[in-house]
Amino acid sequence: MVAPATDQVAATFGITSDVMIALTTSIFVLAYAFGPLFLGPLSEIYGRSRVLQLANLWYLAWNLGCGFAQTESQLLAFRFLAGLGGSAPLAIGGGVLGDCWRAEERGQAVALYSLAPLLGPVLGPVAGGWIAERSTWRWVFWSTSIVDGIIQILGVFFLQETFAPLLLERKAEKIRKSMDSEKGPHKDIRTVFESQDRTWQQIMRKSLIRPFALFAHEPIVQLLGVYMAYLYGTLYLFLTTIPTIFEGKYHQRVGISGLNYIALGVGLTGASQINARSLDKVYVYLKNRNGGVGRPEFRLPAMFPGTLLLPIGCLITGWSVQAEVHWIVPDIGIALVGAGTILNFQCIQTYVVDTFTLHAASALAAVSCLRSLAGFGFPLFAPVMYDKLGFGWGDTILAGAAIVIGCPAPWIFWHYGERIRNSSRYAK
């Protein structure tokens, strides 16, 4: 939401550097690289619900503080700290879906879930643009804090625990307390996830190390992490340059310029809805053809059109802006970028959850680390790139990188994914 208001922020604090102006938006995403590495494992120790709610309170406090920031340094620090709490749903949400749905049902759930963190940055700037135009940038933060307070209250009543090992531990503890030694011999009650020497210290050590171990030793996490990094970086680059395009090239007011984010939302939502309805059907069809045995690779077919739509969208956007044709043409390109991004995102997230079901939160945390670093870094070099190359050649470079990085990815995992998974110590 702060992206359309960055000019107001710059005027308030006397910021003149384009990099620093972009940093006020993207530093929030930098925290996404670090928060999931700890919040994901903590949810596998203390449960999903407890970690989500505490992280949300942390976000609420620091996001509220952003609205009261008196200096540039305070704003950047508060934005980063708010991002740590805000990263919890990204770290834990996939794990919750893995807890609740079978593989045959999980695709639609993950597809709908993965739309939210991408659609939010689309709807946010639309609202943020009008808030900035009619009020002040501080209300960008205060308004989101009000909504988040309502969400926090709802979470206290409706957000239930889903992590199986913790639920079984609670059940075992309840049975232990109910046992009467006078009525029969003592029985050692343990869950299938416990061992004789299991301690909280050991659980903590293993769980906090797991995301780093997954990233260091799992080729699946490494390869998908690199591709998701490029996707996320490109998406955030577009998010931060849309105001530059439509205010600078097409001379639209801040509020009207923010409406162009709807094009990205149309691409994200349209492709997501189609994929949500087909992801599980394709999985079940391929499973039946495979003798009733499902494989995570059956989540990948939608990646093939996704890897093509993204570079096509980049080329249409870049060269139409360069030629200053009617604004609807770059909006069409932006919509295709959104469609390609969400198709790849949904397939990758579902593939990771299916592959590392019990440790899905840690696996998603490892995959999201690189992507969040890219989401932080791409907008910082965007002003220099477009200033030197123009929008046409700048987006051509993005399209070329998307082809080189993205197009081989679904083919590699379709043909070699099972062999890679069989060599994994966590994909059981």
Short mmCIF file of C-alpha atoms in Angstrom, two decimals:
data_model
loop_
_atom_site.label_atom_id
_atom_site.label_comp_id
_atom_site.label_asym_id
_atom_site.label_seq_id
_atom_site.Cartn_x
_atom_site.Cartn_y
_atom_site.Cartn_z
CA MET A 1 0.00 0.00 0.00
CA VAL A 2 2.91 2.35 0.59
CA ALA A 3 4.22 2.17 -3.01
CA PRO A 4 1.99 4.96 -4.45
CA ALA A 5 2.70 7.11 -1.37
CA THR A 6 6.49 6.95 -1.60
CA ASP A 7 6.69 10.46 -3.10
CA GLN A 8 4.88 11.81 -0.02
CA VAL A 9 7.23 9.84 2.24
CA ALA A 10 10.23 11.23 0.37
CA ALA A 11 8.92 14.79 0.70
CA THR A 12 8.27 14.35 4.44
CA PHE A 13 11.77 13.07 5.22
CA GLY A 14 13.70 14.87 2.46
CA ILE A 15 14.71 11.67 0.63
CA THR A 16 16.22 12.36 -2.81
CA SER A 17 17.80 9.03 -3.75
CA ASP A 18 15.67 6.76 -5.97
CA VAL A 19 17.20 3.72 -4.27
CA MET A 20 16.23 4.94 -0.82
CA ILE A 21 12.70 5.74 -2.01
CA ALA A 22 12.35 2.19 -3.37
CA LEU A 23 13.84 0.86 -0.13
CA THR A 24 10.91 2.23 1.90
CA THR A 25 8.71 -0.26 0.03
CA SER A 26 10.99 -3.24 -0.44
CA ILE A 27 12.64 -3.43 3.01
CA PHE A 28 9.39 -4.98 4.28
CA VAL A 29 10.02 -7.88 1.87
CA LEU A 30 13.63 -8.21 3.06
CA ALA A 31 12.24 -9.36 6.41
CA TYR A 32 10.33 -12.09 4.55
CA ALA A 33 13.70 -13.71 3.81
CA PHE A 34 14.55 -14.16 7.49
CA GLY A 35 11.27 -14.47 9.37
CA PRO A 36 10.14 -17.80 7.81
CA LEU A 37 13.50 -19.44 8.60
CA PHE A 38 12.58 -19.25 12.29
CA LEU A 39 8.79 -18.97 12.33
CA GLY A 40 8.28 -22.08 10.16
CA PRO A 41 10.29 -24.37 12.47
CA LEU A 42 8.80 -22.77 15.58
CA SER A 43 5.34 -23.75 14.27
CA GLU A 44 6.57 -27.34 14.18
CA ILE A 45 7.49 -27.07 17.87
CA TYR A 46 4.79 -24.90 19.46
CA GLY A 47 2.03 -25.32 16.88
CA ARG A 48 0.74 -23.34 13.92
CA SER A 49 -1.94 -21.29 15.68
CA ARG A 50 0.16 -20.01 18.56
CA VAL A 51 3.05 -18.84 16.35
CA LEU A 52 0.70 -17.23 13.81
CA GLN A 53 -1.13 -15.21 16.43
CA LEU A 54 1.98 -14.02 18.27
CA ALA A 55 3.66 -13.07 14.98
CA ASN A 56 0.55 -11.16 13.96
CA LEU A 57 0.63 -9.17 17.21
CA TRP A 58 4.29 -8.36 16.52
CA TYR A 59 3.37 -7.12 13.02
CA LEU A 60 0.48 -5.07 14.39
CA ALA A 61 2.68 -3.24 16.91
CA TRP A 62 5.44 -2.29 14.45
CA ASN A 63 3.10 -1.48 11.53
CA LEU A 64 1.26 0.91 13.82
CA GLY A 65 4.64 2.41 14.71
CA CYS A 66 5.37 3.07 11.02
CA GLY A 67 2.53 5.59 10.99
CA PHE A 68 4.17 7.50 13.84
CA ALA A 69 7.75 7.41 12.44
CA GLN A 70 9.50 10.79 12.68
CA THR A 71 12.63 10.02 10.67
CA GLU A 72 13.62 8.00 7.61
CA SER A 73 15.64 5.60 9.79
CA GLN A 74 12.70 4.95 12.10
CA LEU A 75 10.42 4.18 9.17
CA LEU A 76 12.90 1.73 7.62
CA ALA A 77 13.51 0.00 10.96
CA PHE A 78 9.80 -0.27 11.79
CA ARG A 79 9.01 -1.56 8.28
CA PHE A 80 11.63 -4.30 8.62
CA LEU A 81 10.41 -5.35 12.08
CA ALA A 82 6.80 -5.38 10.87
CA GLY A 83 7.86 -7.59 7.97
CA LEU A 84 9.25 -10.20 10.36
CA GLY A 85 5.80 -10.65 11.87
CA GLY A 86 4.06 -10.32 8.53
CA SER A 87 6.07 -13.21 7.09
CA ALA A 88 4.40 -15.77 9.39
CA PRO A 89 1.53 -16.70 7.06
CA LEU A 90 3.99 -17.25 4.21
CA ALA A 91 6.08 -19.52 6.42
CA ILE A 92 3.25 -21.44 8.08
CA GLY A 93 0.25 -21.30 5.73
CA GLY A 94 1.49 -24.05 3.43
CA GLY A 95 2.13 -26.26 6.43
CA VAL A 96 -1.44 -25.71 7.66
CA LEU A 97 -2.80 -26.76 4.26
CA GLY A 98 -0.58 -29.83 4.30
CA ASP A 99 -2.00 -30.67 7.74
CA CYS A 100 -5.64 -30.34 6.66
CA TRP A 101 -6.02 -31.72 3.14
CA ARG A 102 -5.15 -34.98 1.40
CA ALA A 103 -2.98 -34.81 -1.72
CA GLU A 104 -6.04 -35.24 -3.98
CA GLU A 105 -7.70 -32.17 -2.40
CA ARG A 106 -4.69 -30.03 -1.59
CA GLY A 107 -4.19 -28.40 -4.98
CA GLN A 108 -7.27 -26.17 -4.86
CA ALA A 109 -6.55 -25.17 -1.25
CA VAL A 110 -2.95 -24.20 -2.03
CA ALA A 111 -4.02 -22.42 -5.23
CA LEU A 112 -6.48 -20.20 -3.35
CA TYR A 113 -4.07 -19.65 -0.46
CA SER A 114 -1.13 -18.69 -2.70
CA LEU A 115 -3.28 -16.09 -4.49
CA ALA A 116 -3.65 -13.97 -1.32
CA PRO A 117 -0.01 -12.89 -0.77
CA LEU A 118 0.23 -11.99 -4.47
CA LEU A 119 -3.17 -10.32 -4.78
CA GLY A 120 -2.56 -8.28 -1.62
CA PRO A 121 0.28 -6.27 -3.21
CA VAL A 122 -2.10 -5.61 -6.13
CA LEU A 123 -5.13 -4.41 -4.16
CA GLY A 124 -2.97 -2.57 -1.61
CA PRO A 125 -1.57 0.06 -3.98
CA VAL A 126 -5.05 0.74 -5.39
CA ALA A 127 -6.27 1.64 -1.90
CA GLY A 128 -2.94 3.24 -0.97
CA GLY A 129 -3.06 5.55 -3.98
CA TRP A 130 -6.43 7.01 -2.98
CA ILE A 131 -5.44 7.24 0.69
CA ALA A 132 -2.27 9.11 -0.26
CA GLU A 133 -4.20 11.45 -2.55
CA ARG A 134 -7.07 12.22 -0.15
CA SER A 135 -5.22 12.05 3.18
CA THR A 136 -1.59 11.34 4.17
CA TRP A 137 0.85 8.47 3.87
CA ARG A 138 0.58 7.83 7.62
CA TRP A 139 -3.00 6.61 7.16
CA VAL A 140 -1.64 3.88 4.87
CA PHE A 141 -0.21 2.25 7.99
CA TRP A 142 -2.97 3.18 10.41
CA SER A 143 -5.70 1.77 8.14
CA THR A 144 -3.91 -1.57 7.73
CA SER A 145 -3.37 -1.71 11.49
CA ILE A 146 -7.11 -1.29 12.08
CA VAL A 147 -7.92 -4.16 9.71
CA ASP A 148 -5.20 -6.32 11.23
CA GLY A 149 -6.61 -5.72 14.72
CA ILE A 150 -9.95 -7.12 13.53
CA ILE A 151 -8.15 -10.13 12.02
CA GLN A 152 -6.33 -10.71 15.30
CA ILE A 153 -9.60 -10.79 17.25
CA LEU A 154 -11.12 -13.26 14.77
CA GLY A 155 -8.00 -15.43 14.98
CA VAL A 156 -8.31 -15.80 18.76
CA PHE A 157 -11.75 -17.40 18.32
CA PHE A 158 -11.50 -19.26 15.02
CA LEU A 159 -7.85 -20.19 14.30
CA GLN A 160 -7.51 -23.81 15.42
CA GLU A 161 -4.37 -25.90 15.82
CA THR A 162 -3.67 -28.30 12.91
CA PHE A 163 -0.16 -29.74 13.43
CA ALA A 164 -0.58 -33.49 13.95
CA PRO A 165 2.46 -34.18 16.22
CA LEU A 166 1.41 -31.43 18.64
CA LEU A 167 -2.25 -32.50 18.65
CA LEU A 168 -1.23 -36.10 19.36
CA GLU A 169 1.15 -34.94 22.10
CA ARG A 170 -1.70 -33.09 23.79
CA LYS A 171 -3.89 -36.17 23.50
CA ALA A 172 -1.14 -38.40 24.95
CA GLU A 173 -0.61 -35.96 27.83
CA LYS A 174 -4.33 -35.98 28.56
CA ILE A 175 -4.33 -39.80 28.67
CA ARG A 176 -1.30 -39.83 30.99
CA LYS A 177 -3.03 -37.49 33.43
CA SER A 178 -6.20 -39.58 33.39
CA MET A 179 -4.41 -42.84 34.18
CA ASP A 180 -4.96 -44.28 37.68
CA SER A 181 -2.03 -46.38 38.94
CA GLU A 182 -4.26 -48.11 41.50
CA LYS A 183 -6.56 -49.59 38.82
CA GLY A 184 -3.85 -51.15 36.68
CA PRO A 185 -0.16 -51.23 35.76
CA HIS A 186 1.42 -48.04 34.48
CA LYS A 187 1.57 -47.75 30.68
CA ASP A 188 4.07 -45.69 28.74
CA ILE A 189 1.99 -43.48 26.45
CA ARG A 190 3.82 -42.00 23.45
CA THR A 191 2.86 -40.77 19.98
CA VAL A 192 4.33 -42.12 16.75
CA PHE A 193 6.37 -38.91 16.50
CA GLU A 194 8.05 -39.32 19.90
CA SER A 195 11.09 -41.32 20.97
CA GLN A 196 12.43 -42.25 24.39
CA ASP A 197 15.10 -39.54 24.42
CA ARG A 198 12.97 -36.80 22.87
CA THR A 199 13.41 -33.45 24.64
CA TRP A 200 12.33 -29.90 23.81
CA GLN A 201 15.99 -28.92 23.49
CA GLN A 202 16.53 -31.54 20.79
CA ILE A 203 13.32 -30.58 18.99
CA MET A 204 14.28 -26.90 19.02
CA ARG A 205 17.78 -27.59 17.72
CA LYS A 206 16.59 -29.86 14.89
CA SER A 207 13.68 -27.66 13.84
CA LEU A 208 15.65 -24.40 13.72
CA ILE A 209 18.43 -26.04 11.72
CA ARG A 210 16.05 -27.83 9.33
CA PRO A 211 15.36 -24.95 6.87
CA PHE A 212 19.09 -24.34 6.46
CA ALA A 213 19.73 -28.10 6.08
CA LEU A 214 16.97 -28.35 3.48
CA PHE A 215 18.45 -25.49 1.49
CA ALA A 216 21.99 -26.85 1.77
CA HIS A 217 21.26 -30.49 0.90
CA GLU A 218 18.04 -30.61 -1.15
CA PRO A 219 18.37 -29.93 -4.92
CA ILE A 220 14.58 -29.54 -5.12
CA VAL A 221 14.66 -26.63 -2.67
CA GLN A 222 17.68 -25.05 -4.37
CA LEU A 223 16.31 -25.21 -7.92
CA LEU A 224 12.79 -24.11 -7.05
CA GLY A 225 14.17 -21.45 -4.71
CA VAL A 226 16.16 -19.84 -7.53
CA TYR A 227 13.17 -19.81 -9.89
CA MET A 228 10.76 -18.50 -7.25
CA ALA A 229 13.33 -15.81 -6.45
CA TYR A 230 13.23 -14.63 -10.03
CA LEU A 231 9.42 -14.73 -10.15
CA TYR A 232 9.03 -12.79 -6.91
CA GLY A 233 11.71 -10.29 -7.84
CA THR A 234 10.07 -9.61 -11.20
CA LEU A 235 6.65 -9.23 -9.56
CA TYR A 236 7.93 -6.70 -7.03
CA LEU A 237 9.85 -4.88 -9.73
CA PHE A 238 6.55 -4.41 -11.59
CA LEU A 239 4.77 -3.42 -8.38
CA THR A 240 7.22 -0.61 -7.70
CA THR A 241 7.53 0.64 -11.32
CA ILE A 242 3.80 0.84 -12.17
CA PRO A 243 3.59 4.36 -10.60
CA THR A 244 6.66 5.40 -12.63
CA ILE A 245 5.06 4.16 -15.84
CA PHE A 246 1.58 5.62 -15.48
CA GLU A 247 2.42 8.82 -13.60
CA GLY A 248 5.62 9.54 -15.56
CA LYS A 249 4.82 8.28 -19.08
CA TYR A 250 1.03 8.61 -19.14
CA HIS A 251 0.77 11.59 -16.73
CA GLN A 252 -2.01 10.09 -14.60
CA ARG A 253 -2.87 11.29 -11.09
CA VAL A 254 -1.76 9.16 -8.13
CA GLY A 255 -5.21 7.67 -7.51
CA ILE A 256 -5.87 6.94 -11.20
CA SER A 257 -2.35 5.52 -11.63
CA GLY A 258 -3.00 3.10 -8.77
CA LEU A 259 -5.96 1.64 -10.65
CA ASN A 260 -3.54 0.07 -13.13
CA TYR A 261 -2.62 -2.44 -10.43
CA ILE A 262 -6.03 -3.95 -11.19
CA ALA A 263 -4.51 -5.29 -14.45
CA LEU A 264 -2.01 -7.30 -12.43
CA GLY A 265 -4.86 -8.46 -10.20
CA VAL A 266 -6.90 -9.60 -13.22
CA GLY A 267 -4.00 -11.75 -14.43
CA LEU A 268 -3.33 -13.18 -10.98
CA THR A 269 -6.97 -13.88 -10.16
CA GLY A 270 -8.03 -15.19 -13.57
CA ALA A 271 -5.15 -17.65 -13.91
CA SER A 272 -5.45 -18.64 -10.25
CA GLN A 273 -9.15 -19.48 -10.55
CA ILE A 274 -8.61 -21.60 -13.64
CA ASN A 275 -5.66 -23.38 -12.04
CA ALA A 276 -7.48 -23.87 -8.72
CA ARG A 277 -10.26 -25.72 -10.50
CA SER A 278 -7.96 -27.85 -12.65
CA LEU A 279 -4.99 -28.59 -10.36
CA ASP A 280 -6.63 -31.42 -8.41
CA LYS A 281 -8.46 -32.79 -11.48
CA VAL A 282 -5.21 -33.06 -13.42
CA TYR A 283 -3.53 -34.65 -10.38
CA VAL A 284 -6.28 -37.28 -10.01
CA TYR A 285 -6.27 -38.01 -13.77
CA LEU A 286 -2.50 -38.54 -13.87
CA LYS A 287 -2.66 -40.55 -10.64
CA ASN A 288 -5.22 -42.92 -12.14
CA ARG A 289 -3.08 -43.34 -15.26
CA ASN A 290 -0.15 -44.17 -12.97
CA GLY A 291 -1.92 -47.15 -11.39
CA GLY A 292 -3.47 -45.14 -8.55
CA VAL A 293 -0.09 -43.89 -7.26
CA GLY A 294 0.21 -40.11 -6.92
CA ARG A 295 3.44 -38.18 -7.45
CA PRO A 296 4.26 -34.54 -6.62
CA GLU A 297 5.31 -34.12 -10.27
CA PHE A 298 1.63 -34.36 -11.24
CA ARG A 299 1.31 -30.77 -9.94
CA LEU A 300 3.58 -29.37 -12.64
CA PRO A 301 1.64 -29.29 -15.97
CA ALA A 302 0.36 -25.72 -15.43
CA MET A 303 3.97 -24.53 -15.13
CA PHE A 304 4.48 -25.09 -18.85
CA PRO A 305 2.09 -22.28 -19.98
CA GLY A 306 3.15 -20.22 -16.96
CA THR A 307 6.78 -20.12 -18.07
CA LEU A 308 5.69 -18.78 -21.47
CA LEU A 309 3.16 -16.16 -20.33
CA LEU A 310 5.68 -14.37 -18.11
CA PRO A 311 8.26 -13.42 -20.82
CA ILE A 312 5.47 -12.59 -23.29
CA GLY A 313 3.95 -10.21 -20.73
CA CYS A 314 7.33 -8.58 -20.07
CA LEU A 315 7.90 -7.90 -23.78
CA ILE A 316 4.41 -6.46 -24.35
CA THR A 317 4.70 -4.19 -21.31
CA GLY A 318 8.19 -2.91 -22.03
CA TRP A 319 7.84 -2.08 -25.70
CA SER A 320 4.31 -0.65 -25.46
CA VAL A 321 5.47 1.75 -22.71
CA GLN A 322 8.56 2.61 -24.77
CA ALA A 323 6.33 3.48 -27.73
CA GLU A 324 3.80 5.24 -25.45
CA VAL A 325 0.82 3.51 -27.07
CA HIS A 326 -2.57 3.49 -25.33
CA TRP A 327 -2.35 2.57 -21.62
CA ILE A 328 -4.49 -0.55 -22.12
CA VAL A 329 -1.65 -2.30 -23.98
CA PRO A 330 0.88 -2.23 -21.10
CA ASP A 331 -1.98 -3.25 -18.80
CA ILE A 332 -2.51 -6.35 -20.96
CA GLY A 333 1.21 -7.14 -20.66
CA ILE A 334 1.09 -6.62 -16.89
CA ALA A 335 -1.91 -8.98 -16.69
CA LEU A 336 0.05 -11.68 -18.55
CA VAL A 337 2.96 -11.21 -16.12
CA GLY A 338 0.52 -11.77 -13.26
CA ALA A 339 -0.94 -14.88 -14.91
CA GLY A 340 2.47 -16.44 -15.55
CA THR A 341 3.63 -15.64 -12.02
CA ILE A 342 0.64 -17.18 -10.22
CA LEU A 343 0.63 -20.36 -12.34
CA ASN A 344 4.27 -21.00 -11.47
CA PHE A 345 3.79 -20.04 -7.82
CA GLN A 346 0.85 -22.37 -7.29
CA CYS A 347 2.55 -25.33 -8.94
CA ILE A 348 5.79 -24.83 -7.02
CA GLN A 349 4.11 -24.37 -3.63
CA THR A 350 1.89 -27.43 -4.09
CA TYR A 351 4.88 -29.48 -5.29
CA VAL A 352 6.90 -28.50 -2.22
CA VAL A 353 4.01 -29.28 0.17
CA ASP A 354 3.41 -32.67 -1.47
CA THR A 355 7.12 -33.51 -1.34
CA PHE A 356 7.86 -32.40 2.25
CA THR A 357 4.41 -32.78 3.85
CA LEU A 358 5.39 -33.14 7.54
CA HIS A 359 8.14 -30.53 7.23
CA ALA A 360 6.28 -28.37 4.69
CA ALA A 361 6.65 -25.21 6.79
CA SER A 362 10.44 -25.59 6.96
CA ALA A 363 10.66 -26.45 3.25
CA LEU A 364 8.57 -23.43 2.25
CA ALA A 365 10.69 -21.25 4.53
CA ALA A 366 13.85 -22.44 2.79
CA VAL A 367 12.34 -21.89 -0.68
CA SER A 368 10.99 -18.45 0.24
CA CYS A 369 14.32 -17.14 1.56
CA LEU A 370 15.84 -16.49 -1.87
CA ARG A 371 12.57 -15.25 -3.32
CA SER A 372 12.20 -12.63 -0.59
CA LEU A 373 15.77 -11.44 -1.06
CA ALA A 374 14.97 -11.01 -4.77
CA GLY A 375 11.72 -9.19 -3.92
CA PHE A 376 13.84 -6.83 -1.84
CA GLY A 377 16.66 -6.38 -4.34
CA PHE A 378 14.96 -6.17 -7.75
CA PRO A 379 13.11 -2.89 -7.11
CA LEU A 380 16.39 -1.26 -6.00
CA PHE A 381 18.10 -1.69 -9.38
CA ALA A 382 14.93 -1.08 -11.44
CA PRO A 383 15.26 2.75 -11.59
CA VAL A 384 18.85 2.56 -12.83
CA MET A 385 18.06 -0.21 -15.35
CA TYR A 386 15.11 1.61 -16.90
CA ASP A 387 16.97 4.93 -16.87
CA LYS A 388 19.90 3.45 -18.80
CA LEU A 389 18.07 0.99 -21.09
CA GLY A 390 14.52 2.29 -21.31
CA PHE A 391 11.45 0.18 -20.64
CA GLY A 392 11.72 -1.76 -23.90
CA TRP A 393 15.20 -3.21 -23.51
CA GLY A 394 14.90 -3.38 -19.72
CA ASP A 395 11.86 -5.67 -19.92
CA THR A 396 13.48 -7.60 -22.77
CA ILE A 397 16.29 -8.54 -20.36
CA LEU A 398 13.67 -9.68 -17.83
CA ALA A 399 11.94 -11.76 -20.51
CA GLY A 400 15.22 -13.37 -21.61
CA ALA A 401 16.10 -14.28 -18.03
CA ALA A 402 12.59 -15.72 -17.53
CA ILE A 403 13.08 -17.98 -20.56
CA VAL A 404 16.56 -19.15 -19.53
CA ILE A 405 15.67 -19.77 -15.87
CA GLY A 406 12.02 -20.74 -16.13
CA CYS A 407 11.45 -22.84 -19.24
CA PRO A 408 13.78 -25.73 -18.26
CA ALA A 409 12.37 -25.93 -14.70
CA PRO A 410 9.12 -27.91 -15.29
CA TRP A 411 10.86 -30.20 -17.79
CA ILE A 412 13.66 -31.02 -15.32
CA PHE A 413 11.29 -31.84 -12.48
CA TRP A 414 8.84 -33.75 -14.68
CA HIS A 415 11.57 -36.11 -15.90
CA TYR A 416 14.00 -36.19 -12.95
CA GLY A 417 11.91 -35.11 -9.95
CA GLU A 418 11.29 -38.64 -8.66
CA ARG A 419 15.00 -39.49 -8.83
CA ILE A 420 15.85 -36.30 -6.94
CA ARG A 421 13.19 -36.99 -4.28
CA ASN A 422 14.39 -40.56 -3.75
CA SER A 423 17.81 -39.26 -2.75
CA SER A 424 16.30 -36.85 -0.19
CA ARG A 425 16.51 -37.39 3.56
CA TYR A 426 13.39 -35.28 4.19
CA ALA A 427 11.07 -36.10 1.25
CA LYS A 428 9.56 -39.21 2.86
#
